[in-house]
PDB file of C-alpha atoms in Angstrom:
ATOM      1  CA  UNK X   1     -39.841 -64.564 -95.870  1.00 51.00           C
ATOM      2  CA  UNK X   2     -37.397 -64.994 -93.068  1.00 54.00           C
ATOM      3  CA  UNK X   3     -37.996 -61.093 -91.982  1.00 54.00           C
ATOM      4  CA  UNK X   4     -41.650 -61.928 -92.052  1.00 52.00           C
ATOM      5  CA  UNK X   5     -40.943 -64.716 -89.614  1.00 47.00           C
ATOM      6  CA  UNK X   6     -38.719 -62.683 -87.621  1.00 53.00           C
ATOM      7  CA  UNK X   7     -41.198 -59.826 -87.080  1.00 48.00           C
ATOM      8  CA  UNK X   8     -43.971 -62.473 -86.489  1.00 49.00           C
ATOM      9  CA  UNK X   9     -42.017 -64.044 -83.782  1.00 49.00           C
ATOM     10  CA  UNK X  10     -41.110 -60.858 -82.285  1.00 50.00           C
ATOM     11  CA  UNK X  11     -44.988 -59.514 -82.340  1.00 51.00           C
ATOM     12  CA  UNK X  12     -45.665 -62.736 -80.628  1.00 48.00           C
ATOM     13  CA  UNK X  13     -43.216 -62.207 -77.687  1.00 51.00           C
ATOM     14  CA  UNK X  14     -44.121 -58.562 -77.259  1.00 48.00           C
ATOM     15  CA  UNK X  15     -47.910 -59.770 -77.050  1.00 45.00           C
ATOM     16  CA  UNK X  16     -46.978 -62.393 -74.643  1.00 46.00           C
ATOM     17  CA  UNK X  17     -45.118 -59.920 -72.477  1.00 50.00           C
ATOM     18  CA  UNK X  18     -48.179 -57.471 -72.446  1.00 45.00           C
ATOM     19  CA  UNK X  19     -50.323 -60.292 -71.450  1.00 44.00           C
ATOM     20  CA  UNK X  20     -48.004 -61.305 -68.725  1.00 46.00           C
ATOM     21  CA  UNK X  21     -47.705 -57.677 -67.440  1.00 48.00           C
ATOM     22  CA  UNK X  22     -51.706 -57.371 -67.360  1.00 55.00           C
ATOM     23  CA  UNK X  23     -52.019 -60.326 -65.537  1.00 77.00           C
ATOM     24  CA  UNK X  24     -49.435 -59.381 -62.748  1.00 92.00           C
ATOM     25  CA  UNK X  25     -51.399 -59.530 -59.400  1.00 97.00           C
ATOM     26  CA  UNK X  26     -51.442 -56.394 -57.205  1.00 97.00           C
ATOM     27  CA  UNK X  27     -49.963 -54.453 -60.360  1.00 96.00           C
ATOM     28  CA  UNK X  28     -50.892 -51.045 -58.773  1.00 96.00           C
ATOM     29  CA  UNK X  29     -49.109 -51.983 -55.512  1.00 97.00           C
ATOM     30  CA  UNK X  30     -46.111 -52.787 -57.773  1.00 96.00           C
ATOM     31  CA  UNK X  31     -46.202 -49.763 -59.488  1.00 96.00           C
ATOM     32  CA  UNK X  32     -46.841 -47.600 -56.229  1.00 95.00           C
ATOM     33  CA  UNK X  33     -43.915 -49.504 -54.796  1.00 97.00           C
ATOM     34  CA  UNK X  34     -45.982 -50.815 -51.427  1.00 97.00           C
ATOM     35  CA  UNK X  35     -48.879 -52.514 -50.594  1.00 98.00           C
ATOM     36  CA  UNK X  36     -51.585 -50.883 -49.036  1.00 98.00           C
ATOM     37  CA  UNK X  37     -53.759 -53.084 -46.806  1.00 98.00           C
ATOM     38  CA  UNK X  38     -56.693 -51.965 -44.953  1.00 97.00           C
ATOM     39  CA  UNK X  39     -57.438 -53.263 -41.479  1.00 96.00           C
ATOM     40  CA  UNK X  40     -60.502 -52.845 -38.976  1.00 93.00           C
ATOM     41  CA  UNK X  41     -58.454 -50.969 -36.366  1.00 91.00           C
ATOM     42  CA  UNK X  42     -55.142 -49.441 -36.067  1.00 86.00           C
ATOM     43  CA  UNK X  43     -54.004 -48.877 -32.230  1.00 78.00           C
ATOM     44  CA  UNK X  44     -52.931 -45.092 -31.730  1.00 75.00           C
ATOM     45  CA  UNK X  45     -49.238 -44.401 -32.107  1.00 75.00           C
ATOM     46  CA  UNK X  46     -47.368 -44.444 -28.888  1.00 72.00           C
ATOM     47  CA  UNK X  47     -46.369 -41.641 -27.363  1.00 73.00           C
ATOM     48  CA  UNK X  48     -42.883 -40.265 -27.742  1.00 72.00           C
ATOM     49  CA  UNK X  49     -40.370 -41.982 -25.663  1.00 69.00           C
ATOM     50  CA  UNK X  50     -43.439 -44.960 -24.850  1.00 70.00           C
ATOM     51  CA  UNK X  51     -42.790 -48.702 -25.262  1.00 79.00           C
ATOM     52  CA  UNK X  52     -43.217 -50.255 -28.533  1.00 84.00           C
ATOM     53  CA  UNK X  53     -45.581 -53.411 -28.028  1.00 91.00           C
ATOM     54  CA  UNK X  54     -47.455 -55.998 -30.115  1.00 93.00           C
ATOM     55  CA  UNK X  55     -50.420 -54.970 -31.466  1.00 92.00           C
ATOM     56  CA  UNK X  56     -53.846 -57.277 -31.245  1.00 94.00           C
ATOM     57  CA  UNK X  57     -54.382 -59.833 -33.458  1.00 94.00           C
ATOM     58  CA  UNK X  58     -52.829 -61.150 -36.486  1.00 96.00           C
ATOM     59  CA  UNK X  59     -53.779 -58.662 -38.882  1.00 96.00           C
ATOM     60  CA  UNK X  60     -50.490 -56.914 -39.195  1.00 94.00           C
ATOM     61  CA  UNK X  61     -48.619 -60.205 -39.249  1.00 96.00           C
ATOM     62  CA  UNK X  62     -50.644 -61.362 -42.165  1.00 97.00           C
ATOM     63  CA  UNK X  63     -50.427 -58.112 -44.236  1.00 97.00           C
ATOM     64  CA  UNK X  64     -46.526 -58.337 -43.735  1.00 97.00           C
ATOM     65  CA  UNK X  65     -46.427 -61.829 -44.884  1.00 97.00           C
ATOM     66  CA  UNK X  66     -48.344 -61.316 -47.860  1.00 97.00           C
ATOM     67  CA  UNK X  67     -46.138 -58.215 -48.869  1.00 97.00           C
ATOM     68  CA  UNK X  68     -42.994 -60.360 -48.016  1.00 97.00           C
ATOM     69  CA  UNK X  69     -44.508 -62.847 -51.186  1.00 96.00           C
ATOM     70  CA  UNK X  70     -45.141 -59.836 -53.277  1.00 97.00           C
ATOM     71  CA  UNK X  71     -41.520 -58.599 -52.406  1.00 97.00           C
ATOM     72  CA  UNK X  72     -43.133 -55.128 -51.260  1.00 98.00           C
ATOM     73  CA  UNK X  73     -42.980 -53.371 -47.987  1.00 98.00           C
ATOM     74  CA  UNK X  74     -46.618 -52.743 -46.563  1.00 98.00           C
ATOM     75  CA  UNK X  75     -48.610 -49.842 -45.467  1.00 97.00           C
ATOM     76  CA  UNK X  76     -51.654 -50.529 -43.100  1.00 96.00           C
ATOM     77  CA  UNK X  77     -54.763 -48.218 -43.065  1.00 96.00           C
ATOM     78  CA  UNK X  78     -57.793 -48.415 -40.841  1.00 95.00           C
ATOM     79  CA  UNK X  79     -60.855 -49.243 -42.953  1.00 95.00           C
ATOM     80  CA  UNK X  80     -63.805 -50.888 -41.958  1.00 89.00           C
ATOM     81  CA  UNK X  81     -65.800 -53.349 -44.130  1.00 86.00           C
ATOM     82  CA  UNK X  82     -68.065 -50.830 -45.081  1.00 89.00           C
ATOM     83  CA  UNK X  83     -65.372 -48.537 -46.301  1.00 94.00           C
ATOM     84  CA  UNK X  84     -63.694 -51.266 -48.469  1.00 93.00           C
ATOM     85  CA  UNK X  85     -65.477 -51.092 -51.493  1.00 94.00           C
ATOM     86  CA  UNK X  86     -64.705 -47.386 -52.072  1.00 96.00           C
ATOM     87  CA  UNK X  87     -61.118 -47.552 -50.879  1.00 97.00           C
ATOM     88  CA  UNK X  88     -60.553 -50.621 -53.428  1.00 97.00           C
ATOM     89  CA  UNK X  89     -62.359 -48.853 -56.315  1.00 96.00           C
ATOM     90  CA  UNK X  90     -60.168 -45.648 -55.963  1.00 96.00           C
ATOM     91  CA  UNK X  91     -57.051 -47.717 -55.445  1.00 95.00           C
ATOM     92  CA  UNK X  92     -56.467 -46.200 -51.741  1.00 96.00           C
ATOM     93  CA  UNK X  93     -56.007 -49.806 -50.767  1.00 98.00           C
ATOM     94  CA  UNK X  94     -55.097 -53.207 -52.580  1.00 98.00           C
ATOM     95  CA  UNK X  95     -56.742 -55.322 -50.332  1.00 96.00           C
ATOM     96  CA  UNK X  96     -58.754 -55.099 -46.793  1.00 97.00           C
ATOM     97  CA  UNK X  97     -58.775 -57.677 -44.056  1.00 96.00           C
ATOM     98  CA  UNK X  98     -62.388 -57.852 -42.379  1.00 94.00           C
ATOM     99  CA  UNK X  99     -64.407 -59.821 -39.975  1.00 89.00           C
ATOM    100  CA  UNK X 100     -66.748 -61.649 -42.666  1.00 85.00           C
ATOM    101  CA  UNK X 101     -67.903 -60.732 -45.825  1.00 84.00           C
ATOM    102  CA  UNK X 102     -71.687 -60.243 -45.627  1.00 85.00           C
ATOM    103  CA  UNK X 103     -73.453 -57.542 -47.560  1.00 87.00           C
ATOM    104  CA  UNK X 104     -70.557 -56.972 -49.827  1.00 90.00           C
ATOM    105  CA  UNK X 105     -71.412 -55.282 -53.339  1.00 94.00           C
ATOM    106  CA  UNK X 106     -70.591 -56.922 -56.714  1.00 94.00           C
ATOM    107  CA  UNK X 107     -67.534 -54.869 -57.069  1.00 95.00           C
ATOM    108  CA  UNK X 108     -65.902 -56.538 -53.881  1.00 96.00           C
ATOM    109  CA  UNK X 109     -64.738 -60.179 -53.933  1.00 96.00           C
ATOM    110  CA  UNK X 110     -63.858 -61.975 -50.572  1.00 96.00           C
ATOM    111  CA  UNK X 111     -60.993 -64.689 -50.160  1.00 97.00           C
ATOM    112  CA  UNK X 112     -61.414 -66.834 -46.936  1.00 96.00           C
ATOM    113  CA  UNK X 113     -58.459 -67.490 -44.941  1.00 96.00           C
ATOM    114  CA  UNK X 114     -59.403 -70.411 -42.971  1.00 94.00           C
ATOM    115  CA  UNK X 115     -58.502 -68.094 -39.838  1.00 96.00           C
ATOM    116  CA  UNK X 116     -61.229 -68.361 -37.592  1.00 95.00           C
ATOM    117  CA  UNK X 117     -61.258 -66.885 -33.862  1.00 96.00           C
ATOM    118  CA  UNK X 118     -63.389 -66.284 -30.776  1.00 96.00           C
ATOM    119  CA  UNK X 119     -62.420 -64.716 -27.204  1.00 97.00           C
ATOM    120  CA  UNK X 120     -61.192 -66.740 -24.732  1.00 98.00           C
ATOM    121  CA  UNK X 121     -60.861 -65.820 -21.164  1.00 98.00           C
ATOM    122  CA  UNK X 122     -57.464 -65.923 -19.198  1.00 98.00           C
ATOM    123  CA  UNK X 123     -57.888 -66.164 -15.540  1.00 97.00           C
ATOM    124  CA  UNK X 124     -55.956 -67.038 -12.307  1.00 95.00           C
ATOM    125  CA  UNK X 125     -56.071 -70.732 -11.686  1.00 92.00           C
ATOM    126  CA  UNK X 126     -57.061 -70.155  -8.158  1.00 91.00           C
ATOM    127  CA  UNK X 127     -60.155 -68.544  -8.771  1.00 89.00           C
ATOM    128  CA  UNK X 128     -63.656 -70.113  -9.162  1.00 90.00           C
ATOM    129  CA  UNK X 129     -64.712 -68.480 -12.068  1.00 94.00           C
ATOM    130  CA  UNK X 130     -65.720 -70.986 -14.561  1.00 93.00           C
ATOM    131  CA  UNK X 131     -68.904 -69.817 -16.661  1.00 95.00           C
ATOM    132  CA  UNK X 132     -69.830 -66.935 -18.636  1.00 96.00           C
ATOM    133  CA  UNK X 133     -72.562 -66.227 -15.939  1.00 96.00           C
ATOM    134  CA  UNK X 134     -69.607 -65.776 -13.413  1.00 96.00           C
ATOM    135  CA  UNK X 135     -68.283 -62.673 -15.430  1.00 97.00           C
ATOM    136  CA  UNK X 136     -71.211 -60.805 -14.374  1.00 97.00           C
ATOM    137  CA  UNK X 137     -70.093 -57.486 -12.495  1.00 97.00           C
ATOM    138  CA  UNK X 138     -66.523 -58.482 -12.832  1.00 97.00           C
ATOM    139  CA  UNK X 139     -63.751 -56.455 -14.372  1.00 98.00           C
ATOM    140  CA  UNK X 140     -62.941 -58.062 -17.826  1.00 98.00           C
ATOM    141  CA  UNK X 141     -59.815 -56.415 -19.476  1.00 98.00           C
ATOM    142  CA  UNK X 142     -59.134 -56.367 -23.528  1.00 98.00           C
ATOM    143  CA  UNK X 143     -57.136 -54.558 -26.256  1.00 96.00           C
ATOM    144  CA  UNK X 144     -58.980 -51.521 -27.731  1.00 93.00           C
ATOM    145  CA  UNK X 145     -58.778 -53.375 -31.059  1.00 92.00           C
ATOM    146  CA  UNK X 146     -60.473 -56.635 -29.810  1.00 94.00           C
ATOM    147  CA  UNK X 147     -64.174 -55.615 -30.661  1.00 92.00           C
ATOM    148  CA  UNK X 148     -65.568 -59.282 -30.535  1.00 94.00           C
ATOM    149  CA  UNK X 149     -64.160 -59.434 -26.873  1.00 96.00           C
ATOM    150  CA  UNK X 150     -65.580 -56.101 -25.933  1.00 96.00           C
ATOM    151  CA  UNK X 151     -69.009 -56.923 -27.254  1.00 96.00           C
ATOM    152  CA  UNK X 152     -68.994 -60.721 -25.641  1.00 97.00           C
ATOM    153  CA  UNK X 153     -68.051 -59.093 -22.095  1.00 97.00           C
ATOM    154  CA  UNK X 154     -70.835 -56.473 -22.240  1.00 97.00           C
ATOM    155  CA  UNK X 155     -73.211 -59.554 -22.955  1.00 97.00           C
ATOM    156  CA  UNK X 156     -72.221 -61.059 -19.967  1.00 97.00           C
ATOM    157  CA  UNK X 157     -72.734 -57.885 -17.906  1.00 98.00           C
ATOM    158  CA  UNK X 158     -69.018 -57.480 -17.035  1.00 98.00           C
ATOM    159  CA  UNK X 159     -67.402 -54.512 -16.296  1.00 98.00           C
ATOM    160  CA  UNK X 160     -65.246 -53.608 -19.591  1.00 98.00           C
ATOM    161  CA  UNK X 161     -62.021 -52.103 -19.574  1.00 98.00           C
ATOM    162  CA  UNK X 162     -59.824 -51.745 -22.747  1.00 97.00           C
ATOM    163  CA  UNK X 163     -56.220 -51.032 -23.243  1.00 94.00           C
ATOM    164  CA  UNK X 164     -54.223 -49.871 -26.160  1.00 91.00           C
ATOM    165  CA  UNK X 165     -52.455 -53.091 -26.548  1.00 93.00           C
ATOM    166  CA  UNK X 166     -53.114 -56.617 -25.384  1.00 96.00           C
ATOM    167  CA  UNK X 167     -49.840 -56.811 -23.112  1.00 96.00           C
ATOM    168  CA  UNK X 168     -51.178 -53.934 -20.880  1.00 95.00           C
ATOM    169  CA  UNK X 169     -54.514 -55.746 -20.224  1.00 97.00           C
ATOM    170  CA  UNK X 170     -52.663 -58.993 -19.372  1.00 97.00           C
ATOM    171  CA  UNK X 171     -50.304 -57.319 -16.956  1.00 97.00           C
ATOM    172  CA  UNK X 172     -53.745 -56.061 -15.220  1.00 97.00           C
ATOM    173  CA  UNK X 173     -54.784 -59.580 -14.943  1.00 97.00           C
ATOM    174  CA  UNK X 174     -51.685 -60.502 -13.629  1.00 96.00           C
ATOM    175  CA  UNK X 175     -51.346 -57.775 -11.137  1.00 95.00           C
ATOM    176  CA  UNK X 176     -55.093 -58.165  -9.665  1.00 94.00           C
ATOM    177  CA  UNK X 177     -56.168 -55.476 -11.529  1.00 96.00           C
ATOM    178  CA  UNK X 178     -58.709 -57.055 -13.582  1.00 96.00           C
ATOM    179  CA  UNK X 179     -60.712 -60.438 -12.988  1.00 97.00           C
ATOM    180  CA  UNK X 180     -60.372 -61.692 -16.443  1.00 98.00           C
ATOM    181  CA  UNK X 181     -58.449 -61.201 -19.625  1.00 98.00           C
ATOM    182  CA  UNK X 182     -59.616 -61.875 -23.247  1.00 98.00           C
ATOM    183  CA  UNK X 183     -57.578 -63.076 -25.917  1.00 98.00           C
ATOM    184  CA  UNK X 184     -58.366 -64.626 -29.415  1.00 97.00           C
ATOM    185  CA  UNK X 185     -58.499 -68.411 -28.650  1.00 97.00           C
ATOM    186  CA  UNK X 186     -56.165 -69.065 -31.327  1.00 97.00           C
ATOM    187  CA  UNK X 187     -53.304 -67.588 -29.254  1.00 97.00           C
ATOM    188  CA  UNK X 188     -54.415 -68.608 -25.981  1.00 97.00           C
ATOM    189  CA  UNK X 189     -52.990 -72.210 -26.099  1.00 96.00           C
ATOM    190  CA  UNK X 190     -49.608 -71.040 -27.229  1.00 97.00           C
ATOM    191  CA  UNK X 191     -49.388 -68.386 -24.503  1.00 97.00           C
ATOM    192  CA  UNK X 192     -50.103 -70.628 -21.683  1.00 97.00           C
ATOM    193  CA  UNK X 193     -47.197 -73.118 -22.756  1.00 96.00           C
ATOM    194  CA  UNK X 194     -45.055 -70.577 -21.103  1.00 96.00           C
ATOM    195  CA  UNK X 195     -44.252 -71.627 -17.514  1.00 95.00           C
ATOM    196  CA  UNK X 196     -44.943 -68.078 -15.796  1.00 94.00           C
ATOM    197  CA  UNK X 197     -48.571 -68.228 -17.188  1.00 96.00           C
ATOM    198  CA  UNK X 198     -49.297 -71.592 -15.784  1.00 93.00           C
ATOM    199  CA  UNK X 199     -51.156 -70.301 -12.731  1.00 94.00           C
ATOM    200  CA  UNK X 200     -53.219 -67.881 -15.213  1.00 96.00           C
ATOM    201  CA  UNK X 201     -54.182 -71.036 -17.292  1.00 95.00           C
ATOM    202  CA  UNK X 202     -57.827 -71.212 -16.014  1.00 96.00           C
ATOM    203  CA  UNK X 203     -60.621 -70.104 -18.482  1.00 97.00           C
ATOM    204  CA  UNK X 204     -64.325 -69.744 -18.989  1.00 96.00           C
ATOM    205  CA  UNK X 205     -66.407 -72.299 -20.950  1.00 94.00           C
ATOM    206  CA  UNK X 206     -66.454 -71.479 -24.553  1.00 93.00           C
ATOM    207  CA  UNK X 207     -69.008 -68.679 -25.593  1.00 94.00           C
ATOM    208  CA  UNK X 208     -69.510 -66.554 -28.394  1.00 87.00           C
ATOM    209  CA  UNK X 209     -69.355 -67.055 -32.324  1.00 88.00           C
ATOM    210  CA  UNK X 210     -66.253 -67.792 -34.229  1.00 91.00           C
ATOM    211  CA  UNK X 211     -65.447 -65.113 -36.777  1.00 91.00           C
ATOM    212  CA  UNK X 212     -62.946 -65.767 -39.833  1.00 94.00           C
ATOM    213  CA  UNK X 213     -60.823 -63.222 -41.194  1.00 95.00           C
ATOM    214  CA  UNK X 214     -61.264 -62.515 -45.001  1.00 97.00           C
ATOM    215  CA  UNK X 215     -59.557 -60.678 -47.607  1.00 98.00           C
ATOM    216  CA  UNK X 216     -61.210 -58.258 -49.635  1.00 97.00           C
ATOM    217  CA  UNK X 217     -60.227 -57.117 -53.103  1.00 97.00           C
ATOM    218  CA  UNK X 218     -61.435 -55.858 -56.396  1.00 97.00           C
ATOM    219  CA  UNK X 219     -63.861 -58.535 -58.098  1.00 97.00           C
ATOM    220  CA  UNK X 220     -62.686 -57.541 -61.362  1.00 96.00           C
ATOM    221  CA  UNK X 221     -59.059 -58.396 -60.708  1.00 97.00           C
ATOM    222  CA  UNK X 222     -58.475 -62.075 -61.564  1.00 96.00           C
ATOM    223  CA  UNK X 223     -55.184 -62.129 -61.478  1.00 97.00           C
ATOM    224  CA  UNK X 224     -54.715 -60.951 -57.859  1.00 98.00           C
ATOM    225  CA  UNK X 225     -57.858 -63.143 -56.788  1.00 97.00           C
ATOM    226  CA  UNK X 226     -55.933 -66.356 -58.008  1.00 97.00           C
ATOM    227  CA  UNK X 227     -52.730 -65.377 -56.716  1.00 98.00           C
ATOM    228  CA  UNK X 228     -54.256 -64.623 -53.158  1.00 98.00           C
ATOM    229  CA  UNK X 229     -56.334 -67.773 -53.158  1.00 97.00           C
ATOM    230  CA  UNK X 230     -53.238 -69.678 -53.964  1.00 97.00           C
ATOM    231  CA  UNK X 231     -51.414 -67.894 -51.189  1.00 97.00           C
ATOM    232  CA  UNK X 232     -54.272 -69.077 -48.620  1.00 97.00           C
ATOM    233  CA  UNK X 233     -53.849 -72.850 -49.707  1.00 97.00           C
ATOM    234  CA  UNK X 234     -49.941 -72.567 -49.553  1.00 97.00           C
ATOM    235  CA  UNK X 235     -50.443 -71.081 -45.883  1.00 97.00           C
ATOM    236  CA  UNK X 236     -52.715 -73.364 -44.541  1.00 96.00           C
ATOM    237  CA  UNK X 237     -50.847 -76.297 -45.992  1.00 97.00           C
ATOM    238  CA  UNK X 238     -47.751 -74.817 -44.136  1.00 97.00           C
ATOM    239  CA  UNK X 239     -49.276 -74.119 -40.828  1.00 97.00           C
ATOM    240  CA  UNK X 240     -48.515 -70.044 -41.566  1.00 97.00           C
ATOM    241  CA  UNK X 241     -51.462 -69.184 -39.291  1.00 97.00           C
ATOM    242  CA  UNK X 242     -50.251 -71.568 -36.336  1.00 97.00           C
ATOM    243  CA  UNK X 243     -46.973 -70.220 -36.750  1.00 97.00           C
ATOM    244  CA  UNK X 244     -48.110 -66.498 -36.428  1.00 98.00           C
ATOM    245  CA  UNK X 245     -49.925 -67.618 -33.329  1.00 98.00           C
ATOM    246  CA  UNK X 246     -46.851 -69.073 -31.815  1.00 98.00           C
ATOM    247  CA  UNK X 247     -44.785 -65.740 -32.752  1.00 97.00           C
ATOM    248  CA  UNK X 248     -47.605 -63.558 -31.149  1.00 97.00           C
ATOM    249  CA  UNK X 249     -47.686 -65.451 -27.848  1.00 97.00           C
ATOM    250  CA  UNK X 250     -44.141 -65.201 -27.659  1.00 97.00           C
ATOM    251  CA  UNK X 251     -43.877 -61.268 -28.365  1.00 97.00           C
ATOM    252  CA  UNK X 252     -46.679 -60.649 -25.860  1.00 97.00           C
ATOM    253  CA  UNK X 253     -45.308 -62.767 -23.208  1.00 96.00           C
ATOM    254  CA  UNK X 254     -42.053 -60.974 -23.722  1.00 95.00           C
ATOM    255  CA  UNK X 255     -44.113 -57.607 -23.492  1.00 95.00           C
ATOM    256  CA  UNK X 256     -45.681 -58.599 -20.236  1.00 95.00           C
ATOM    257  CA  UNK X 257     -42.354 -59.500 -18.978  1.00 93.00           C
ATOM    258  CA  UNK X 258     -40.882 -56.228 -20.024  1.00 90.00           C
ATOM    259  CA  UNK X 259     -43.890 -54.257 -18.152  1.00 87.00           C
ATOM    260  CA  UNK X 260     -43.508 -56.182 -14.953  1.00 83.00           C
ATOM    261  CA  UNK X 261     -40.288 -55.408 -13.365  1.00 62.00           C
ATOM    262  CA  UNK X 262     -41.152 -58.041 -10.607  1.00 44.00           C
ATOM    263  CA  UNK X 263     -43.355 -61.080 -10.273  1.00 48.00           C
ATOM    264  CA  UNK X 264     -46.905 -60.428 -10.013  1.00 47.00           C
ATOM    265  CA  UNK X 265     -47.883 -59.155  -6.705  1.00 49.00           C
ATOM    266  CA  UNK X 266     -49.934 -62.149  -5.708  1.00 48.00           C
ATOM    267  CA  UNK X 267     -46.537 -64.072  -5.611  1.00 46.00           C
TER     268      UNK X 267
END
C-alpha cells in the first residue's frame, strides 16, 4: 500500500513538472539559448572603424529588457508586420515588434505595449517655423528607420533627408544643414531638458497620427501571451517606457556631443 502511494506521489510530481515545462513562456527561446525578436528596421552596421551610435526608437531597448526578464540574450531580425506570421510559425522569431495590429491572421496575437508616439520637430528657437505648413520646401531630417517621420515630412511637401542614425540628423539641424529634425515626441521632452538643446527647443504644432508599438506572437502560445501581458502591466506601473526614453535622450545627446567637436556653427 505504502509503495503504491509513493508511486502515485512520484507520478503526480512528474506530471506537475511536465505541465510546468509545457507552460514555460518562450520555451523555444530557452531551448535555443537566445530570444529572437523581429523589428521593423535595423540600421546597417557601421563600417569598420566607424563610430557606434544609438539607433532610432526604443525597439532594441525594449527587446533587451524582455531578454533580461527571461534571462536570455537577444538577437534582432528585421521583419515587417507582413512577415511576422511566417517567421513566428516557423520559429525564426519568438516575437515581433510592429507599428500596429491591423490585418493580422488568426495565428498571430497582438499584445499592446502602452507606448504610442508620433513625430515631433526639433527647430532652432530663433526661427519663425511654427506650423506644419511652414515646412513646405524646407529640409527635414530624420533617421532612416523613422518611417512615420518620413511620411509626415513628405505630406508637408518638405525636402526629406534621411540619415543612418538619429544623432546624424540632429547634428545636421544643429550645424544649419537642415531646417527641421524629427524625433518621436516621447523622447523630445527629455532631450530638450539638456541645456545645450535649449536653443533648439522650438517645434511645430502637433500633426500626424499617434502609433502604438505592439508585440506580435503566436496565438496558440498561451504561456508566452500570459507572461508578456503581465510584463507590459509591470512595465507601465514601473514607468519602464519613460525610463527608456530618458536613457535614449541622454545617449543621443552624448552621441551629438561626440560628433560636434566644437559648439554648433551658429554660436
